[in-house]
Amino acid sequence: MKGSRQMTDASNQAAPAGEVVLSLKGISKHFGAVSALTDIDLDVHAGEVVALVGDNGAGKSTLVKILAGVHQPSSGEITFGGSKVTLADPSAALSLGIATVFQDLALCENLDVVANIFLGRELSPLKLDETAMEVRAWTLLNELSARIPSVRIPIASLSGGQRQTVAIARSLLLEPKLILLDEPTAALGVAQTAEVLNLIERVRDRGLGVVMISHNMEDVRAVADRIVVLRLGRNNGVFYPDASNQELVTAITGASENAVSRRAGRRQAQQDMRQEGQI
Amino acid sequence: MKGSRQMTDASNQAAPAGEVVLSLKGISKHFGAVSALTDIDLDVHAGEVVALVGDNGAGKSTLVKILAGVHQPSSGEITFGGSKVTLADPSAALSLGIATVFQDLALCENLDVVANIFLGRELSPLKLDETAMEVRAWTLLNELSARIPSVRIPIASLSGGQRQTVAIARSLLLEPKLILLDEPTAALGVAQTAEVLNLIERVRDRGLGVVMISHNMEDVRAVADRIVVLRLGRNNGVFYPDASNQELVTAITGASENAVSRRAGRRQAQQDMRQEGQI
Amino acid sequence: QSAKVTDATVAFLMPDQSSTRYEEHDYPGFEAEMKKLCAGCKVIYQNANGDASRQQQQFNSAISQGAKAIVLDPVDSTAAASLVKMAQSQGVKVIAYDRPIPSAAADYYVSFNNEEIGKMIAKSLVDHLKEKNVQAGDGGLLEINGSPTDAAAGLIKKGIHAGLAEGGYPILAEFDTPEWAPPKAQQWASGQITRFGKKIIGVVAANDGTGGAAVAAFKAAGIDPVPPVTGNDATIAGLQLIIAGDQYNTISKPSEIVAAAAANVAIQLLSGETPKADTTLFDTPTQLFTPALVTAENLKAEIIDKTVNGKPIQTPEQLCTDRYAEGCKKLGIGS
Amino acid sequence: MTSDVKQTATLLDRGDVRVSHDAGIGATIRSSIDKVRSGDLGSLPVVVGLVIIWTVFGTLNPTFLSSNNLANLLFDASTVGVISLGIVCVLMVGEIDLSVGSISGFASAMVGMLWVNQGWPVAVAIIAAVLVGGLIGSLYALLFNRLGMPSFVSTLAGLLAVLGMQLYLLGATGSINLPYGSSLVNFGQLLVIPRPLAYLCALLPGVVMLISGYRAAQRRRQANLSSRSIGALVVRVAAITILLEFVVFYLNQDRGIPWMFALFVALAIVMNYALTRTQWGRSMAAVGGNREAARRAGINVRLIYTSAFVLCAMFAALGGVLAAARLASASQQAGTGDVNLNAIAAAVIGGTSLFGGRGSAYSALLGIIVIQSIASGLTMLDLSSALRYMITGAVLAIAVIVDSLARRSRVSHGRA
Amino acid sequence: MTSDVKQTATLLDRGDVRVSHDAGIGATIRSSIDKVRSGDLGSLPVVVGLVIIWTVFGTLNPTFLSSNNLANLLFDASTVGVISLGIVCVLMVGEIDLSVGSISGFASAMVGMLWVNQGWPVAVAIIAAVLVGGLIGSLYALLFNRLGMPSFVSTLAGLLAVLGMQLYLLGATGSINLPYGSSLVNFGQLLVIPRPLAYLCALLPGVVMLISGYRAAQRRRQANLSSRSIGALVVRVAAITILLEFVVFYLNQDRGIPWMFALFVALAIVMNYALTRTQWGRSMAAVGGNREAARRAGINVRLIYTSAFVLCAMFAALGGVLAAARLASASQQAGTGDVNLNAIAAAVIGGTSLFGGRGSAYSALLGIIVIQSIASGLTMLDLSSALRYMITGAVLAIAVIVDSLARRSRVSHGRA
Ligand SMILES: Nc1ncnc2c1ncn2[C@@H]1O[C@H](COP(=O)(O)OP(=O)(O)OP(=O)(O)O)[C@@H](O)[C@H]1O
Ligand SMILES: Nc1ncnc2c1ncn2[C@@H]1O[C@H](COP(=O)(O)OP(=O)(O)OP(=O)(O)O)[C@@H](O)[C@H]1O
Ligand SMILES: [Mg+2]
Ligand SMILES: [Mg+2]
């Protein structure tokens, strides 16, 4: 019932521009007794930003980790660039051209900012070119409006948002075909968030595929070409940016009567009352 | 110049209801060569929600950590409940009645959800009452609309949002006088965010002081009674919820010409162009 | 030998690894003699690696396996009393081997006397110095003892002190080598060489390992000739140093002889006979063998020409490898 | 539609449709098989390793499995086992104590000195030794808490210093024999649990499990939580009771079960209770898992570290006293050699992590039995020292490989 | 207003107004004093500890500071020092190797066997021994990578097994004498750097620092980054050169500087370069700091672990060969006793973390000199074993307390 409604939504939208970069068929993932993902299908095209939304624990990060080679799916198949692939470990995904910003960032706290940005991709491996790396690091960070006091201090002494910026800067180093961003703006300030959204648009315009996870519907609608909803580990519909907030929230929470609508209703009532009182 | 403008903003607002719970005077904090905080003043009243906003690295979390007893200030004084206090360690802050949700959550990944929620406050210390704790944990989590498969799995296997919910649930156990929330909704889904905002309002109505940090201006304006802006470790003005987004962003980034406004401008232009094209 | 046992289990429990003698000489000697005396008997061999608790384990295990006589070279002579009591309460005979068990009377004691060994090497060194007309005022001796946690080392140490007391030469410094480790001995000796330099007229080392270490320290300090250094155990390495003229003496205790004696005693005890004893030590009937002091002069006689069980203690082939061939020739060994 | 959570189950903890559950005996067995498949086995792999070791050694020399030899094994396991219990404490908080061997040796020297040479009552001497052990532990805690000195270094320094003290105490006299026939020595060498009492004791765990399991299930049901089926509980209790009674029966064939081992097991049970069912134990795990999080939760982190170091040193001292009783002697080389490594290895083999936050008191029990089985098994074979070392190493590796494999499977099933 | 960031400085890395900077010689000195105050001292505290040790021992017996004795100290430090370099590698990735002592002993036995008894050329024998060491290391790596066996357990098993192999090799003959006068023994006991060459070598670090420092500063200036003042650089280079030349001068008073120590220092320099200035070293630190993050960055984590284990075992084997050369003998006791603990302690005392991700090759150098100084200092005093142990422990603690205090101050200044 849900599916069909969205299909009609979808039909009056233009098909995404480029060819299919990534295609998932029937991906499932079990952690012991917990089924984190069940039968997930997903296509990402070149030059397209796909937003992945869903409730907490819906399985978004698990899906991203499968695509990044961190977890192996329990079943299902992954097609990348037209051919079936198995992503046995993160380096396999990286060498295919899949860059990822993880929700838990995955930075080495004991290393400094430059070392983290270039980790695994250092310039001149036998005689590290620290100057060139530092310059590039500053360039990347400034592009993201980062406010980092020094790139020579260990990550451990950075603020949450600063760390997230570093993680995003990391992913820009590669020339990937697909970028996976797991809640990239969660800890970012308003300016940095704007820069990241700009960046996503720039990246898309260069013809890359982008998968972005976010709980911020505004941001999602600002940059996404397509919005895929997960619920309790299953596909729960596809939307387009012109879908209303109400629609999206209903798909995410699985009920049109939910905390968000209740809260909105209550606030409306309060405001009404207050206005009445004032009058 | 900045200060004065906001003072006038402030003057036409009603003074916050309750008495002063917490008052900071001239708090500074240096980390080696970096001055994270310089001369911060802040008052929090009972029954008031103070939002602390600022750019990444502005020093918000450092301030919260000082109030939670995690860091010691380099200088300045803290008055709590009318008397000068030194918060030598977190247990001092806890016993004064200051509950904190940290940005980095500070959970023990090796312990399960129940153990984390009750850490340091277990029921019947010599013969842990697991049943009672489990029941209470479920109650708290359900209040927050958490979607946690089981409270008997280690935190390590929870999603980002699930962890954040656990951290928030922790802070509700105590009967605190002041609650510090450092980006409590950053990783939360829409429903959970709504519940947390509800919760903040409920807590305020019970007469507690609340300090909330967030990068989401909408959330901030929804619940805050007063908005305090930090910039590069200094006070940069006080606002009230009716301040415009533009005003707030200017105070946060320190420039009216900033990434956010530029992005907004560009998008407006694009939309205009697109509409022209369509027409 | 009519009423002799034909099938019994006998355990042979050795204390440590600080020298190879137990596996190279004692056990083979014991086993060979047992074969001769009682072909159907079973021998259990264990080495405690210097750990008294482990020796206790092995002791208990031997009893579990039905051993009726146990030849015990105790890691800790004092602590072994408990083992003796435990065995005797279960009717198992204990033969103290090599080291005595002073605080509990074992059924028999056969040994080369460790204290005597200490005394012999010390005395031989003193005599050598006197012979070379070294005066007590010319300097003094270094004393390198064995491990401070090893009871046997304590006995040797006692003997050395006794031996030196007669000589009149002062002891410049002495050192208990942890775990008998030669590198530790070398390091200590190097330090003393820096401290006392030419004042060192000789070194009493409690075994060949530490003796060799002292030699190495002198060589490394560029001191030539090396002052006389003692040893003990007659290891191949020690004998070679004597052949090369770097070490002064060592002690040859062809353990096969004692081991064979122990085997004899064990069989006699098991057969209900009373083995005859030379003397009584610590209330224990005792048979003591005198070890042979080996210097360059009598090396050929004591090591090459003397045979145990029809074999020389060491063959010229083992000793006179290329670098030592010349020295061997000087001593008339080989060819 | 929010109610789809409630539809499937009304129990508080059965709200999530993604989790598969099972109830009843059949389902419990099914889920146990599942657990085995996914590698979530707790200490089963080490037990399997143990069974392999026993089978092999038993085949090579049947005496190994004789109840007499097993009694010896239990005696020997108790001394280092008690030390290992302390090691579990320090490992829990992510620290280490390299000096447990020295402390145990020093404690045995103290008992020898005070009791035999000075004529103190034996109980007072033991208490004094254990207290001095605790003092040493509190010194480590002080260095750690106040100066931030890594425990690896402070306890390494302690290893040497305490060994020096041991040698100093025994310097004048050498080893001191503890008198035969004294209660302490009898305890260490002879005393076994009277047979009927042993059978009775073997019933206890089952009874306790049954009662507490039943009570817990009842409380959980009342609180609207899922609870284990009573049937499955009964089956488990029956299995455990039969196993224990068989063990007791087998050991009673010969000498019986040493009181010393009973003491060790009792201590392990107490420690297990303390670590899993008290606030202190929870705090230990928290400090070991994430020290900063524990601090922020208001836990007195320094106190926890202190308790760990002090307990460890006290267990080491007690272990030393038991070792002296076992050997009937306080010797100079007591506690040297591989006591340290064995005590630490026992805990690690049993499954306690070297990096803190994960461990159990029973790991010391299991681990030390593995180690002692290897040692005891090898005494049954006539091997040269060289071979003995090689085989010990290999068997140790094999015992742990089983566990490692199980853990890997657990990781790949998302349960690490 | 965005420009207030740019106003204060135009350099790329001087954009943040919250950070205080300084330039020029005066400011450098000022900031150094600040650093000392805030405890950000690198290895200075250990050096201070060392100076204290030297002063005390030198006062108690002036021979301790004689250049002859210091030459001994350097000889002795080199053997365990080389082993400790390998330990730094495994500690960097958060693992441990408890078997370095056994491996070193086994390597010395192999050299004795192959070279002296079998008549192989000495170089071939050494290479064979080091390669076999590497093989053992790769076995640990295999167990770790494929079976997830904790290195504590696998190397503990290795400790025993390899010791067994060593005893087996030497079983028939006992210790094997290495011939005096052979190049290997001379290298281990006598050979020193010719005096003029030594003076020249002591110039090298300064020259290299000057050139590379100048180049780096130039490049950084070109890249619009802040750079250290050349004046400060010259001052530092001058200080270091004077210090080194003085050390050389002092040691040349007597025997001079051992080649063996030069080899150790050269290896430490190479390792330091590899750990700090190559991708491999970066990966080591990353794996030690956060294994999962390193894996997600595409680093071949298994390869890194393998390299660490193999290098460690190879260094251990090389150290064993050097120890045999020093002793002129391959003995059964080689590598037993406290070689393991000393090698690990040296790295830890020098500042390498036991928990991975933090360490430096120079920590082995500094740490082993501390340990050997204590040992050497005590040989100069006539002490009973008991006292010797106690004092070693106490001095070890004191040497590290200085460092711990400095680190605490660093933490409270937010630099941990
Ligand atoms: N390693 C793991 N072991 C066991 N369960 C896991 C593991 N990782 C994830 N899960 C479970 O899988 C489910 C999905 O988790 P996931 O992290 O994908 O959620 P998410 O959609 O990213 O949520 P959020 O918005 O909170 O980040 C959760 O219920 C979580 O408990
Ligand atoms: N332990 C520390 N050591 C050194 N510098 C630190 C430390 N903690 C924080 N800082 C510095 O202090 C500044 C303020 O950090 P803080 O975490 O308070 O920022 P924040 O306002 O919370 O930012 P965000 O919005 O990104 O969370 C940052 O520049 C950070 O680099
Ligand atoms: Mg997620
Ligand atoms: Mg923050």
Short mmCIF file of C-alpha atoms in Angstrom, two decimals, chain C residues 67-311:
data_model
loop_
_atom_site.label_atom_id
_atom_site.label_comp_id
_atom_site.label_asym_id
_atom_site.label_seq_id
_atom_site.Cartn_x
_atom_site.Cartn_y
_atom_site.Cartn_z
CA ALA C 67 57.01 -45.04 41.79
CA LYS C 68 58.28 -46.98 44.80
CA ALA C 69 61.66 -45.33 44.99
CA ILE C 70 62.49 -41.77 44.11
CA VAL C 71 65.93 -40.39 43.48
CA LEU C 72 65.62 -36.75 44.33
CA ASP C 73 68.05 -33.96 43.60
CA PRO C 74 66.19 -31.24 45.47
CA VAL C 75 65.75 -27.75 44.08
CA ASP C 76 65.52 -26.52 47.63
CA SER C 77 67.22 -28.78 50.13
CA THR C 78 65.24 -27.42 53.05
CA ALA C 79 61.89 -27.53 51.36
CA ALA C 80 62.51 -31.07 50.18
CA ALA C 81 61.92 -32.27 53.71
CA SER C 82 58.24 -32.08 52.98
CA LEU C 83 58.65 -34.36 50.01
CA VAL C 84 60.54 -36.91 52.04
CA LYS C 85 57.85 -36.96 54.70
CA MET C 86 55.12 -37.28 52.13
CA ALA C 87 56.89 -40.17 50.42
CA GLN C 88 57.69 -42.02 53.57
CA SER C 89 54.11 -41.75 54.76
CA GLN C 90 53.18 -43.66 51.62
CA GLY C 91 55.99 -46.16 51.88
CA VAL C 92 58.02 -44.71 49.07
CA LYS C 93 61.80 -44.69 49.42
CA VAL C 94 63.66 -41.46 48.85
CA ILE C 95 67.29 -41.30 47.86
CA ALA C 96 68.77 -37.85 48.19
CA TYR C 97 71.01 -37.21 45.27
CA ASP C 98 73.70 -34.62 44.83
CA ARG C 99 72.27 -32.23 47.44
CA PRO C 100 71.46 -33.36 50.99
CA ILE C 101 68.13 -32.94 52.69
CA PRO C 102 69.20 -31.79 56.12
CA SER C 103 65.92 -31.43 57.96
CA ALA C 104 64.43 -34.80 57.16
CA ALA C 105 66.20 -38.11 57.04
CA ALA C 106 65.98 -39.61 53.58
CA ASP C 107 66.60 -43.30 53.11
CA TYR C 108 69.97 -42.72 51.59
CA TYR C 109 72.20 -39.97 50.28
CA VAL C 110 74.65 -40.24 47.43
CA SER C 111 76.55 -37.26 46.20
CA PHE C 112 79.42 -35.32 45.08
CA ASN C 113 79.64 -32.86 47.83
CA ASN C 114 78.74 -29.37 46.62
CA GLU C 115 80.27 -27.63 49.56
CA GLU C 116 83.40 -29.64 48.98
CA ILE C 117 83.36 -28.58 45.34
CA GLY C 118 83.31 -24.93 46.33
CA LYS C 119 86.15 -25.53 48.68
CA MET C 120 88.17 -27.41 46.05
CA ILE C 121 88.00 -24.80 43.33
CA ALA C 122 88.78 -22.03 45.77
CA LYS C 123 91.65 -23.87 47.34
CA SER C 124 93.11 -24.87 44.00
CA LEU C 125 93.08 -21.24 42.91
CA VAL C 126 94.72 -20.13 46.12
CA ASP C 127 97.39 -22.77 45.77
CA HIS C 128 97.99 -21.71 42.20
CA LEU C 129 98.43 -18.12 43.25
CA LYS C 130 100.76 -19.05 46.08
CA GLU C 131 102.77 -21.11 43.65
CA LYS C 132 103.13 -18.09 41.39
CA ASN C 133 104.23 -16.17 44.42
CA VAL C 134 101.42 -13.70 44.38
CA GLN C 135 101.28 -11.80 47.67
CA ALA C 136 98.11 -11.08 49.54
CA GLY C 137 98.97 -7.41 49.32
CA ASP C 138 99.11 -7.48 45.54
CA GLY C 139 95.39 -7.49 45.21
CA GLY C 140 92.43 -9.69 45.76
CA LEU C 141 89.89 -12.03 44.30
CA LEU C 142 86.48 -11.69 42.76
CA GLU C 143 83.85 -14.19 43.75
CA ILE C 144 81.01 -14.98 41.40
CA ASN C 145 78.39 -17.15 43.05
CA GLY C 146 75.36 -18.83 41.61
CA SER C 147 71.78 -17.75 41.77
CA PRO C 148 70.72 -16.17 45.05
CA THR C 149 67.54 -18.23 44.97
CA ASP C 150 69.32 -21.53 44.33
CA ALA C 151 70.11 -23.62 47.37
CA ALA C 152 72.93 -25.52 45.68
CA ALA C 153 74.58 -22.25 44.83
CA GLY C 154 74.42 -21.43 48.52
CA LEU C 155 76.33 -24.61 49.34
CA ILE C 156 79.01 -23.92 46.79
CA LYS C 157 79.28 -20.39 48.08
CA LYS C 158 79.83 -21.68 51.58
CA GLY C 159 82.55 -23.96 50.33
CA ILE C 160 84.25 -21.18 48.41
CA HIS C 161 84.30 -18.99 51.48
CA ALA C 162 85.81 -21.82 53.46
CA GLY C 163 88.39 -22.47 50.77
CA LEU C 164 89.39 -18.84 50.48
CA ALA C 165 89.55 -18.26 54.19
CA GLU C 166 92.59 -20.48 54.35
CA GLY C 167 94.42 -18.63 51.59
CA GLY C 168 94.58 -15.19 53.05
CA TYR C 169 93.79 -13.36 49.87
CA PRO C 170 91.13 -10.69 50.32
CA ILE C 171 87.83 -10.88 48.46
CA LEU C 172 87.50 -7.62 46.56
CA ALA C 173 83.83 -8.10 45.75
CA GLU C 174 81.33 -10.88 45.41
CA PHE C 175 78.16 -11.31 43.45
CA ASP C 176 75.21 -13.67 43.40
CA THR C 177 74.40 -14.14 39.72
CA PRO C 178 70.64 -14.06 39.20
CA GLU C 179 69.56 -17.29 37.50
CA TRP C 180 73.21 -18.19 36.96
CA ALA C 181 73.00 -15.99 33.84
CA PRO C 182 76.42 -15.53 32.25
CA PRO C 183 75.60 -12.10 30.75
CA LYS C 184 74.85 -10.84 34.26
CA ALA C 185 78.10 -12.27 35.52
CA GLN C 186 79.96 -10.69 32.65
CA GLN C 187 78.43 -7.32 33.28
CA TRP C 188 79.31 -7.47 36.93
CA ALA C 189 82.84 -8.64 36.22
CA SER C 190 83.33 -5.83 33.68
CA GLY C 191 82.34 -3.34 36.32
CA GLN C 192 84.80 -4.80 38.82
CA ILE C 193 87.56 -4.75 36.23
CA THR C 194 86.96 -1.04 35.79
CA ARG C 195 86.90 -0.65 39.54
CA PHE C 196 89.91 -2.66 40.53
CA GLY C 197 91.85 -3.08 37.30
CA LYS C 198 95.14 -4.87 37.91
CA LYS C 199 94.30 -5.50 41.52
CA ILE C 200 92.28 -8.52 40.49
CA ILE C 201 94.51 -11.51 40.88
CA GLY C 202 91.93 -14.18 40.27
CA VAL C 203 88.28 -15.00 40.02
CA VAL C 204 86.38 -17.76 41.79
CA ALA C 205 83.35 -18.52 39.68
CA ALA C 206 80.87 -21.14 40.80
CA ASN C 207 80.35 -22.80 37.44
CA ASP C 208 81.75 -22.84 33.94
CA GLY C 209 79.07 -20.49 32.60
CA THR C 210 79.87 -17.70 34.99
CA GLY C 211 83.58 -18.49 34.74
CA GLY C 212 83.45 -18.16 30.99
CA ALA C 213 81.63 -14.90 31.45
CA ALA C 214 84.43 -13.61 33.66
CA VAL C 215 86.95 -14.61 31.02
CA ALA C 216 84.91 -12.75 28.42
CA ALA C 217 84.91 -9.68 30.64
CA PHE C 218 88.69 -9.70 30.92
CA LYS C 219 89.11 -10.24 27.20
CA ALA C 220 86.69 -7.43 26.47
CA ALA C 221 88.62 -5.14 28.78
CA GLY C 222 91.73 -5.98 26.81
CA ILE C 223 93.43 -7.58 29.81
CA ASP C 224 95.94 -10.17 28.72
CA PRO C 225 96.82 -12.57 30.15
CA VAL C 226 93.58 -13.28 31.90
CA PRO C 227 94.00 -13.85 35.63
CA PRO C 228 93.16 -17.37 36.73
CA VAL C 229 89.44 -18.07 36.70
CA THR C 230 87.78 -21.11 38.23
CA GLY C 231 84.81 -23.06 37.01
CA ASN C 232 82.79 -26.13 37.84
CA ASP C 233 80.90 -28.86 35.96
CA ALA C 234 83.53 -29.60 33.29
CA THR C 235 81.32 -28.53 30.43
CA ILE C 236 82.77 -28.74 26.96
CA ALA C 237 82.90 -24.96 26.81
CA GLY C 238 84.74 -24.80 30.12
CA LEU C 239 87.21 -27.51 29.18
CA GLN C 240 87.92 -25.77 25.92
CA LEU C 241 88.69 -22.57 27.76
CA ILE C 242 91.11 -24.49 29.92
CA ILE C 243 92.68 -25.97 26.83
CA ALA C 244 93.01 -22.49 25.36
CA GLY C 245 94.59 -21.32 28.59
CA ASP C 246 91.88 -18.83 29.45
CA GLN C 247 90.33 -20.65 32.39
CA TYR C 248 92.27 -22.11 35.24
CA ASN C 249 90.27 -25.01 36.60
CA THR C 250 86.95 -26.79 36.67
CA ILE C 251 85.45 -29.72 38.49
CA SER C 252 84.82 -33.01 36.76
CA LYS C 253 82.18 -35.02 38.46
CA PRO C 254 81.48 -37.91 36.14
CA SER C 255 77.92 -38.02 37.30
CA GLU C 256 77.44 -41.43 35.79
CA ILE C 257 79.30 -42.90 38.75
CA VAL C 258 77.00 -41.33 41.30
CA ALA C 259 73.97 -42.03 39.18
CA ALA C 260 74.92 -45.67 38.97
CA ALA C 261 75.38 -45.77 42.70
CA ALA C 262 71.95 -44.25 43.15
CA ALA C 263 70.46 -46.90 40.90
CA ASN C 264 72.13 -49.60 42.95
CA VAL C 265 70.84 -48.16 46.17
CA ALA C 266 67.35 -47.87 44.78
CA ILE C 267 67.24 -51.48 43.77
CA GLN C 268 68.64 -52.57 47.09
CA LEU C 269 66.08 -50.56 49.00
CA LEU C 270 63.27 -51.91 46.90
CA SER C 271 64.48 -55.43 47.47
CA GLY C 272 64.37 -54.85 51.17
CA GLU C 273 68.14 -54.85 51.57
CA THR C 274 70.06 -52.25 53.48
CA PRO C 275 72.65 -50.66 51.28
CA LYS C 276 75.89 -50.15 53.04
CA ALA C 277 77.02 -46.66 53.77
CA ASP C 278 80.38 -44.99 54.19
CA THR C 279 79.13 -42.50 56.67
CA THR C 280 76.05 -40.82 58.05
CA LEU C 281 75.11 -37.27 57.23
CA PHE C 282 71.98 -35.63 58.63
CA ASP C 283 70.89 -38.98 60.05
CA THR C 284 71.01 -40.39 56.56
CA PRO C 285 73.25 -43.25 55.46
CA THR C 286 75.54 -41.60 52.97
CA GLN C 287 77.95 -42.40 50.25
CA LEU C 288 80.10 -39.50 49.09
CA PHE C 289 82.20 -39.44 45.95
CA THR C 290 85.06 -37.10 45.54
CA PRO C 291 84.97 -35.08 42.40
CA ALA C 292 88.09 -34.46 40.41
CA LEU C 293 89.61 -31.06 40.09
CA VAL C 294 90.65 -30.44 36.50
CA THR C 295 93.34 -28.03 35.40
CA ALA C 296 95.34 -27.94 32.22
CA GLU C 297 97.87 -30.27 33.79
CA ASN C 298 95.53 -33.16 34.51
CA LEU C 299 92.88 -32.49 31.89
CA LYS C 300 94.02 -35.32 29.68
CA ALA C 301 94.14 -37.76 32.55
CA GLU C 302 90.83 -36.82 34.13
CA ILE C 303 88.74 -36.21 31.05
CA ILE C 304 90.12 -38.09 28.10
CA ASP C 305 91.80 -41.06 29.65
CA LYS C 306 89.43 -41.75 32.49
CA THR C 307 86.47 -43.77 31.36
CA VAL C 308 83.01 -44.15 32.75
CA ASN C 309 81.02 -47.10 31.56
CA GLY C 310 83.75 -47.73 29.05
CA LYS C 311 83.53 -44.29 27.46
#
